[in-house]
CSV table of C-alpha atoms (C1' of nucleotides) in Angstrom, one decimal:
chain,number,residue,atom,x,y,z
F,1,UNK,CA,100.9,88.7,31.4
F,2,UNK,CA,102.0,90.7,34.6
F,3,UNK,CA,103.5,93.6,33.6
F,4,UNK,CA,107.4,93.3,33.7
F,5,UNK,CA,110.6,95.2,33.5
F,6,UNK,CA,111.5,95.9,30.0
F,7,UNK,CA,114.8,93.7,29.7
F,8,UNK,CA,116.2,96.1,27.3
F,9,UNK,CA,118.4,98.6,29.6
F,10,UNK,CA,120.1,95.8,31.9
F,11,UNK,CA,123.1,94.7,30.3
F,12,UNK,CA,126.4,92.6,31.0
F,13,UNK,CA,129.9,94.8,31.0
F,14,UNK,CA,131.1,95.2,27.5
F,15,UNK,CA,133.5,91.8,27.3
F,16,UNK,CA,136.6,92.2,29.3
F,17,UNK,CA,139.2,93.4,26.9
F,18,UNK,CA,142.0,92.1,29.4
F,19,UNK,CA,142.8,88.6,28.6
F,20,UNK,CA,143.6,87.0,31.6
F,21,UNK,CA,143.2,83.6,30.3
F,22,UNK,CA,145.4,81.8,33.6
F,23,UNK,CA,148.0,83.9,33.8
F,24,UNK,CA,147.9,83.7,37.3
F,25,UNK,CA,149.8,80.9,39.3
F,26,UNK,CA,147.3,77.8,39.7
F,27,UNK,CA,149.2,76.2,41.9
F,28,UNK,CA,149.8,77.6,45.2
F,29,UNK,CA,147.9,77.6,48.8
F,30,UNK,CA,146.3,80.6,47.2
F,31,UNK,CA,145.3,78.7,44.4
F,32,UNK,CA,143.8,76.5,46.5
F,33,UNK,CA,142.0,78.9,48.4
F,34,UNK,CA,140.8,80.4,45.2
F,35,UNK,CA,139.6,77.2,43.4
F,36,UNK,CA,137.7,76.4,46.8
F,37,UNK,CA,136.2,79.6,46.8
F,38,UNK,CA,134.9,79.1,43.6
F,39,UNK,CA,133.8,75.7,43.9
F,40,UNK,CA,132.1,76.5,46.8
F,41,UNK,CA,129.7,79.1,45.3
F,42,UNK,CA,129.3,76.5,42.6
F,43,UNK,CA,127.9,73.4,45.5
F,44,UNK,CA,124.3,74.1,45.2
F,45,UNK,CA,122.4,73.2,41.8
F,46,UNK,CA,120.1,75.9,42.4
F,47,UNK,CA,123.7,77.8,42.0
F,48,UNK,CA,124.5,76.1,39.0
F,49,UNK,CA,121.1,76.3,37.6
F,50,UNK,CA,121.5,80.3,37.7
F,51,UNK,CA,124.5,80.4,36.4
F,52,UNK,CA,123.6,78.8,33.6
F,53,UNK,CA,120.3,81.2,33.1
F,54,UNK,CA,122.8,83.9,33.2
F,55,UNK,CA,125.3,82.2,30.9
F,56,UNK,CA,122.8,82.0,28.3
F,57,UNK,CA,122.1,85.9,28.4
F,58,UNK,CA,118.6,84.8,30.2
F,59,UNK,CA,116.6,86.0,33.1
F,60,UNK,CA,118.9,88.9,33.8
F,61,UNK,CA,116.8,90.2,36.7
F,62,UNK,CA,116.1,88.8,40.4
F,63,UNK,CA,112.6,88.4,39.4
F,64,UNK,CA,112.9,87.0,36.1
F,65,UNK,CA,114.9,83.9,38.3
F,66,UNK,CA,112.7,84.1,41.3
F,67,UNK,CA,109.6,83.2,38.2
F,68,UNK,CA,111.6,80.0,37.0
F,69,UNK,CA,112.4,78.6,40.6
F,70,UNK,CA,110.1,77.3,43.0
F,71,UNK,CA,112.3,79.4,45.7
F,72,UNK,CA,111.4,82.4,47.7
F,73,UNK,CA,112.6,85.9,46.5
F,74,UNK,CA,115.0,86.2,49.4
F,75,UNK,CA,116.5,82.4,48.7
F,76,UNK,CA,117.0,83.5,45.3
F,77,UNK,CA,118.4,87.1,46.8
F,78,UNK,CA,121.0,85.0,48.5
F,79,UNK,CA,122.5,82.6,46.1
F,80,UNK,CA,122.7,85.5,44.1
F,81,UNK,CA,125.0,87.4,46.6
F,82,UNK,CA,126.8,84.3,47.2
F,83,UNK,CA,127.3,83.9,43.2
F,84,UNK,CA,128.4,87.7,43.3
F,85,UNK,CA,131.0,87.6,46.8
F,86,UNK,CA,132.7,85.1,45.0
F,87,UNK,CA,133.0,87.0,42.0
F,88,UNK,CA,130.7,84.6,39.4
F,89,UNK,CA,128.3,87.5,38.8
F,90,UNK,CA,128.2,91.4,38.6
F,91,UNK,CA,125.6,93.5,39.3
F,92,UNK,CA,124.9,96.2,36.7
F,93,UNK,CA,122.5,98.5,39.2
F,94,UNK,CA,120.5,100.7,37.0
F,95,UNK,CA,117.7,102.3,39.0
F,96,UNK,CA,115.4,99.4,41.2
F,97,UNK,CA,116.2,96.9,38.2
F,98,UNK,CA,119.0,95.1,39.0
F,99,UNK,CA,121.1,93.6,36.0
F,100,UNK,CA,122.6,90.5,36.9
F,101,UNK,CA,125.2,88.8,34.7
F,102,UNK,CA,127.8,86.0,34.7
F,103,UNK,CA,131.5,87.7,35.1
F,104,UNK,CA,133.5,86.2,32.4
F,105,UNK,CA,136.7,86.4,33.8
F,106,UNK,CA,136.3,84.7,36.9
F,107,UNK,CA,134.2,82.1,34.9
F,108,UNK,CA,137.8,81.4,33.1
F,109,UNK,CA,140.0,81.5,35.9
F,110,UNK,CA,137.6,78.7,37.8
F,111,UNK,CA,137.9,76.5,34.5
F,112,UNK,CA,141.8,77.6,34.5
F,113,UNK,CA,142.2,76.3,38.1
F,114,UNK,CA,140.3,73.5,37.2
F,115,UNK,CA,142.3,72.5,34.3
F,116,UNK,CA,145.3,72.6,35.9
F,117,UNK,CA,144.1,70.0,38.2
C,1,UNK,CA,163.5,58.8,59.4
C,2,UNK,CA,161.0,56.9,60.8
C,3,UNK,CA,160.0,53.5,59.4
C,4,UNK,CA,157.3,53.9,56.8
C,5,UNK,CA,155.0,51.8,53.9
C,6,UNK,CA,157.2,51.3,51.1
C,7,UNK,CA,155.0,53.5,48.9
C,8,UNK,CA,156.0,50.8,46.1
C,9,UNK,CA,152.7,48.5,46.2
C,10,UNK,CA,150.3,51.4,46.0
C,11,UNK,CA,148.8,51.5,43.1
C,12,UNK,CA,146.3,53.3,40.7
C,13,UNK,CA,144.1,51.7,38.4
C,14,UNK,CA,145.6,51.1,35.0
C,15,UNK,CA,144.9,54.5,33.1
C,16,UNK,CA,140.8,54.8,32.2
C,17,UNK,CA,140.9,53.3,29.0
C,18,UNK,CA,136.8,53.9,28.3
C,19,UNK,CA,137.4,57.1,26.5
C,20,UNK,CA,134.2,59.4,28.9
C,21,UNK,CA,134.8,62.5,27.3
C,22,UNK,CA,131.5,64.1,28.2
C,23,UNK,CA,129.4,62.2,26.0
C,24,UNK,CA,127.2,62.2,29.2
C,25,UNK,CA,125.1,65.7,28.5
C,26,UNK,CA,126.1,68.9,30.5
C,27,UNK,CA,122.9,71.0,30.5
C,28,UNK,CA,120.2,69.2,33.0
C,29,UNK,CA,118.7,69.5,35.9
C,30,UNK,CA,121.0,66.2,36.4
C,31,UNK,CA,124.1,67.6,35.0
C,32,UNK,CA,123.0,70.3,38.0
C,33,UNK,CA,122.8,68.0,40.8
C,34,UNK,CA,125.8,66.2,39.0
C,35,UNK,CA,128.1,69.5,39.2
C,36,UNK,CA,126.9,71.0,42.0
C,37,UNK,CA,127.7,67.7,44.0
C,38,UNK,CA,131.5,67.7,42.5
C,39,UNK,CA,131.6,71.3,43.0
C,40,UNK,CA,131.2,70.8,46.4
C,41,UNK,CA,133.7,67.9,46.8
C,42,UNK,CA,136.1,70.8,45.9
C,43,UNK,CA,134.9,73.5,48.0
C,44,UNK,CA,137.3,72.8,50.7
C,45,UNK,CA,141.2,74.6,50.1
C,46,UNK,CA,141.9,70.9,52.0
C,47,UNK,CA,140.4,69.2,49.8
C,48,UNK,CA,142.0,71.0,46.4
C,49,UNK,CA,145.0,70.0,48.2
C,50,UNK,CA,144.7,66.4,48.6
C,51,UNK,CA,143.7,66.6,45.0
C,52,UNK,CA,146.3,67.9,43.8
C,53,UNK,CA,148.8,66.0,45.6
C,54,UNK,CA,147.5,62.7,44.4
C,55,UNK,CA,147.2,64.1,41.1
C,56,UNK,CA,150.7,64.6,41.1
C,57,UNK,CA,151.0,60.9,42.5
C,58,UNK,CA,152.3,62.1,45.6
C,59,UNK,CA,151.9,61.2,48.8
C,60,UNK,CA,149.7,58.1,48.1
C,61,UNK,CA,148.6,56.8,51.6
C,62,UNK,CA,146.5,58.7,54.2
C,63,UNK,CA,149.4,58.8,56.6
C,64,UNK,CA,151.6,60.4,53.9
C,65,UNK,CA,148.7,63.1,53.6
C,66,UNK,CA,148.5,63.5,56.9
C,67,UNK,CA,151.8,63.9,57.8
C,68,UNK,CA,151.7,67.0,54.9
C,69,UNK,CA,149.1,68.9,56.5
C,70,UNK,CA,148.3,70.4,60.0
C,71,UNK,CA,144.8,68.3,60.5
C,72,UNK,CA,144.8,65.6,62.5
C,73,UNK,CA,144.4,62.2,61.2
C,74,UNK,CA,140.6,61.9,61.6
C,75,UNK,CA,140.0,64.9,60.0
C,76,UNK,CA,142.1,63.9,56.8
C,77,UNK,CA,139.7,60.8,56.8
C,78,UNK,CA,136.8,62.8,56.6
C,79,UNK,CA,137.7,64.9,53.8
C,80,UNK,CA,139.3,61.3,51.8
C,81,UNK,CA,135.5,60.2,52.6
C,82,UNK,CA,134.4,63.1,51.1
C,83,UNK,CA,136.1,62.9,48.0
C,84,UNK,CA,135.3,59.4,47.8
C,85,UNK,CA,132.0,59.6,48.2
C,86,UNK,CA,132.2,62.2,45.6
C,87,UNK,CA,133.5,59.6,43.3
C,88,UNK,CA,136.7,61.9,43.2
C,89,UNK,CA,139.2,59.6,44.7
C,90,UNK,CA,139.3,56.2,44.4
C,91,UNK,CA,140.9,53.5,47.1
C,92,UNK,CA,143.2,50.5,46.4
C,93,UNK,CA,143.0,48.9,49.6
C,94,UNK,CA,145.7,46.1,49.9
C,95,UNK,CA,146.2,45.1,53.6
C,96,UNK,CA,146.3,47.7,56.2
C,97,UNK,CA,147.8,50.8,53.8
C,98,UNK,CA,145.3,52.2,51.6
C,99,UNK,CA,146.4,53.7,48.0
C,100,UNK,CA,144.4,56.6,47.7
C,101,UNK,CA,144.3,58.1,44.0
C,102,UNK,CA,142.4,60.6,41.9
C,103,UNK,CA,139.5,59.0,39.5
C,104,UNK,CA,140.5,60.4,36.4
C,105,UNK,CA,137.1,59.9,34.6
C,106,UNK,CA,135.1,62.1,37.3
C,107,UNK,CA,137.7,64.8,36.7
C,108,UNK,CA,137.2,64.5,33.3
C,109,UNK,CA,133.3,65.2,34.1
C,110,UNK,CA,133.6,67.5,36.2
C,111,UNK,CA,136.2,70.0,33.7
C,112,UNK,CA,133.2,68.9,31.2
C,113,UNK,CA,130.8,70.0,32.8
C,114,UNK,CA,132.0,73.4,33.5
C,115,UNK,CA,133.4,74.0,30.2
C,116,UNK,CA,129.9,73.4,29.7
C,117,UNK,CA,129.3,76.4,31.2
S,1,DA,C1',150.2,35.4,69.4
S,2,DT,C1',151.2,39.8,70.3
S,3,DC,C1',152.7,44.3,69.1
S,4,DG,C1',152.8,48.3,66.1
S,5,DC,C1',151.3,51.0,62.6
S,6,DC,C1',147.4,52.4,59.6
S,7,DA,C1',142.8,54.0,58.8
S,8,DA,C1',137.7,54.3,59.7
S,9,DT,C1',134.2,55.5,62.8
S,10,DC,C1',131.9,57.7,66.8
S,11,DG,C1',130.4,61.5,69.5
S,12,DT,C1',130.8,66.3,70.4
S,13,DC,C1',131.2,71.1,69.6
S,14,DG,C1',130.8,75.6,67.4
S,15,DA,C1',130.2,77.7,62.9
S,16,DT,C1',128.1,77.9,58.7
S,17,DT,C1',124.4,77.1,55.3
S,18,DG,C1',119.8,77.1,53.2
S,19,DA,C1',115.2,78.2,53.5
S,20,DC,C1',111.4,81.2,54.6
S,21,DG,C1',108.5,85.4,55.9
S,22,DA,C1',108.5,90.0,57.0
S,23,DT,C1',110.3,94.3,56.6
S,24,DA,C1',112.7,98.3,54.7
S,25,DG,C1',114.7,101.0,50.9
S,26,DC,C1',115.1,102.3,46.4
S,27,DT,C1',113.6,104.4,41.7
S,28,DC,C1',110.7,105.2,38.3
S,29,DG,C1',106.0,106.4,36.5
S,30,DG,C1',101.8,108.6,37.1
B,1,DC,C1',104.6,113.2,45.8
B,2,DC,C1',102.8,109.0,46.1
B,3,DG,C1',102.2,104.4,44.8
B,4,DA,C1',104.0,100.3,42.6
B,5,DG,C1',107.5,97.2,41.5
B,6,DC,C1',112.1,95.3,42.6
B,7,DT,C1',115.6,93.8,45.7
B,8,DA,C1',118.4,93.6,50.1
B,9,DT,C1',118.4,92.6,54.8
B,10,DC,C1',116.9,90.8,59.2
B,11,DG,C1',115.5,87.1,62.3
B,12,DT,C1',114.6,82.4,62.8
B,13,DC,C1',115.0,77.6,62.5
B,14,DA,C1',116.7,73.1,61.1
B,15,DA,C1',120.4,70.8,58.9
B,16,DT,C1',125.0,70.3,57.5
B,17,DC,C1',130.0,71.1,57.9
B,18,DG,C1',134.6,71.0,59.8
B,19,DA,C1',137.6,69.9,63.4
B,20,DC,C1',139.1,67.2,67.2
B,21,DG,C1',140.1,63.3,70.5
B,22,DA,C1',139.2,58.7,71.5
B,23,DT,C1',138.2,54.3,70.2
B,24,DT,C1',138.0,50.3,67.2
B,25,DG,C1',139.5,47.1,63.7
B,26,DG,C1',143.0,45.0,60.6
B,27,DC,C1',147.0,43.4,58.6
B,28,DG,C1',152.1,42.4,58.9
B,29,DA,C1',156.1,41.8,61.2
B,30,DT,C1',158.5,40.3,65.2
DNA sequence: ATCGCCAATCGTCGATTGACGATAGCTCGG
DNA sequence: CCGAGCTATCGTCAATCGACGATTGGCGAT
């Protein structure tokens, strides 16, 4: 087994305290904007696929998803910035190891929006 | 006030009684495809729109849609195509006016699946 | 039968997306 | 301080998307 990245130091932000559980209008043209937004970083099932890795507190580094897709490291590099620009995932950058993890919040609002479809 | 459909005929199908409450499962390389390809019906803010204008039962033929957005007609097509083919939006065509309304089952799905998330 | 409204389709255009390899930058460990 | 591992970025290419105008086809009403 290749030597690996120990798995231990990356972690997720300490569950957001702030409970924003659709507070926010979700019914506007910004609404619209925002559920689009979202949706759209959701369109690919690679996307989905990662978020769901992430979702279950798996494969928190780039490398640990590049090993379970048959993608490129730079493919996988890019659905992850796409994931993160829409707000899906943080980053917890800790030296060359890169934590990635799903952001909770925006995970709620997206079902909020959704729900209020 | 020009002369318009009488909006009365339209009609939706008569409430989904085949209770689909994600039965289907959510965690798949199907489910995947499955929300990735809804996902992406609703990756457009025009699209979220239309949505939620027919799921208010507003504005039920295309003309009606068009005449609530600054596209041009052929471009409101497209993204009732879209939607269609997404299995989204459903069509009650009787004669030459069209009833376009939401497919409450796929929304169903597709809150499902991302709960499932 | 013809006219008028409604909607789908076609063809085009520019912009964006998704994929890849190659490269560069970063930190930690030796 | 130098190498090794990890990731971001760049450049490229094909494919898809979004928007439009113009055209076509269909039904109902006149």
């Amino acid at each position: 087994m290749p030597r690996r990245a120990p798995t231990d130091t990356l972690c997720c932000p300490p569950a957001t305290t702030t409970a924003d559980t659709g507070l926010a209008p979700a019914d506007s043209p910004e609404a619209d904007e925002e559920l689009a937004s979202l949706a759209k970083a959701l369109a690919h099932p690679v996307r989905v696929r990662i978020v769901r890795m992430l979702a279950r507190k798996d494969a928190r580094m780039c490398s640990h998803i590049v090993d379970e897709l048959p993608l490129a490291q730079s493919t996988v590099s890019e659905h992850l910035r796409v994931l993160k620009a829409a707000g899906l995932v943080v980053t917890n950058e800790r030296g060359p190891r890169i934590g990635y993890c799903i952001a909770p919040a925006a995970l709620r609002r997206l079902k909020s929006l959704l729900q209020a479809l």
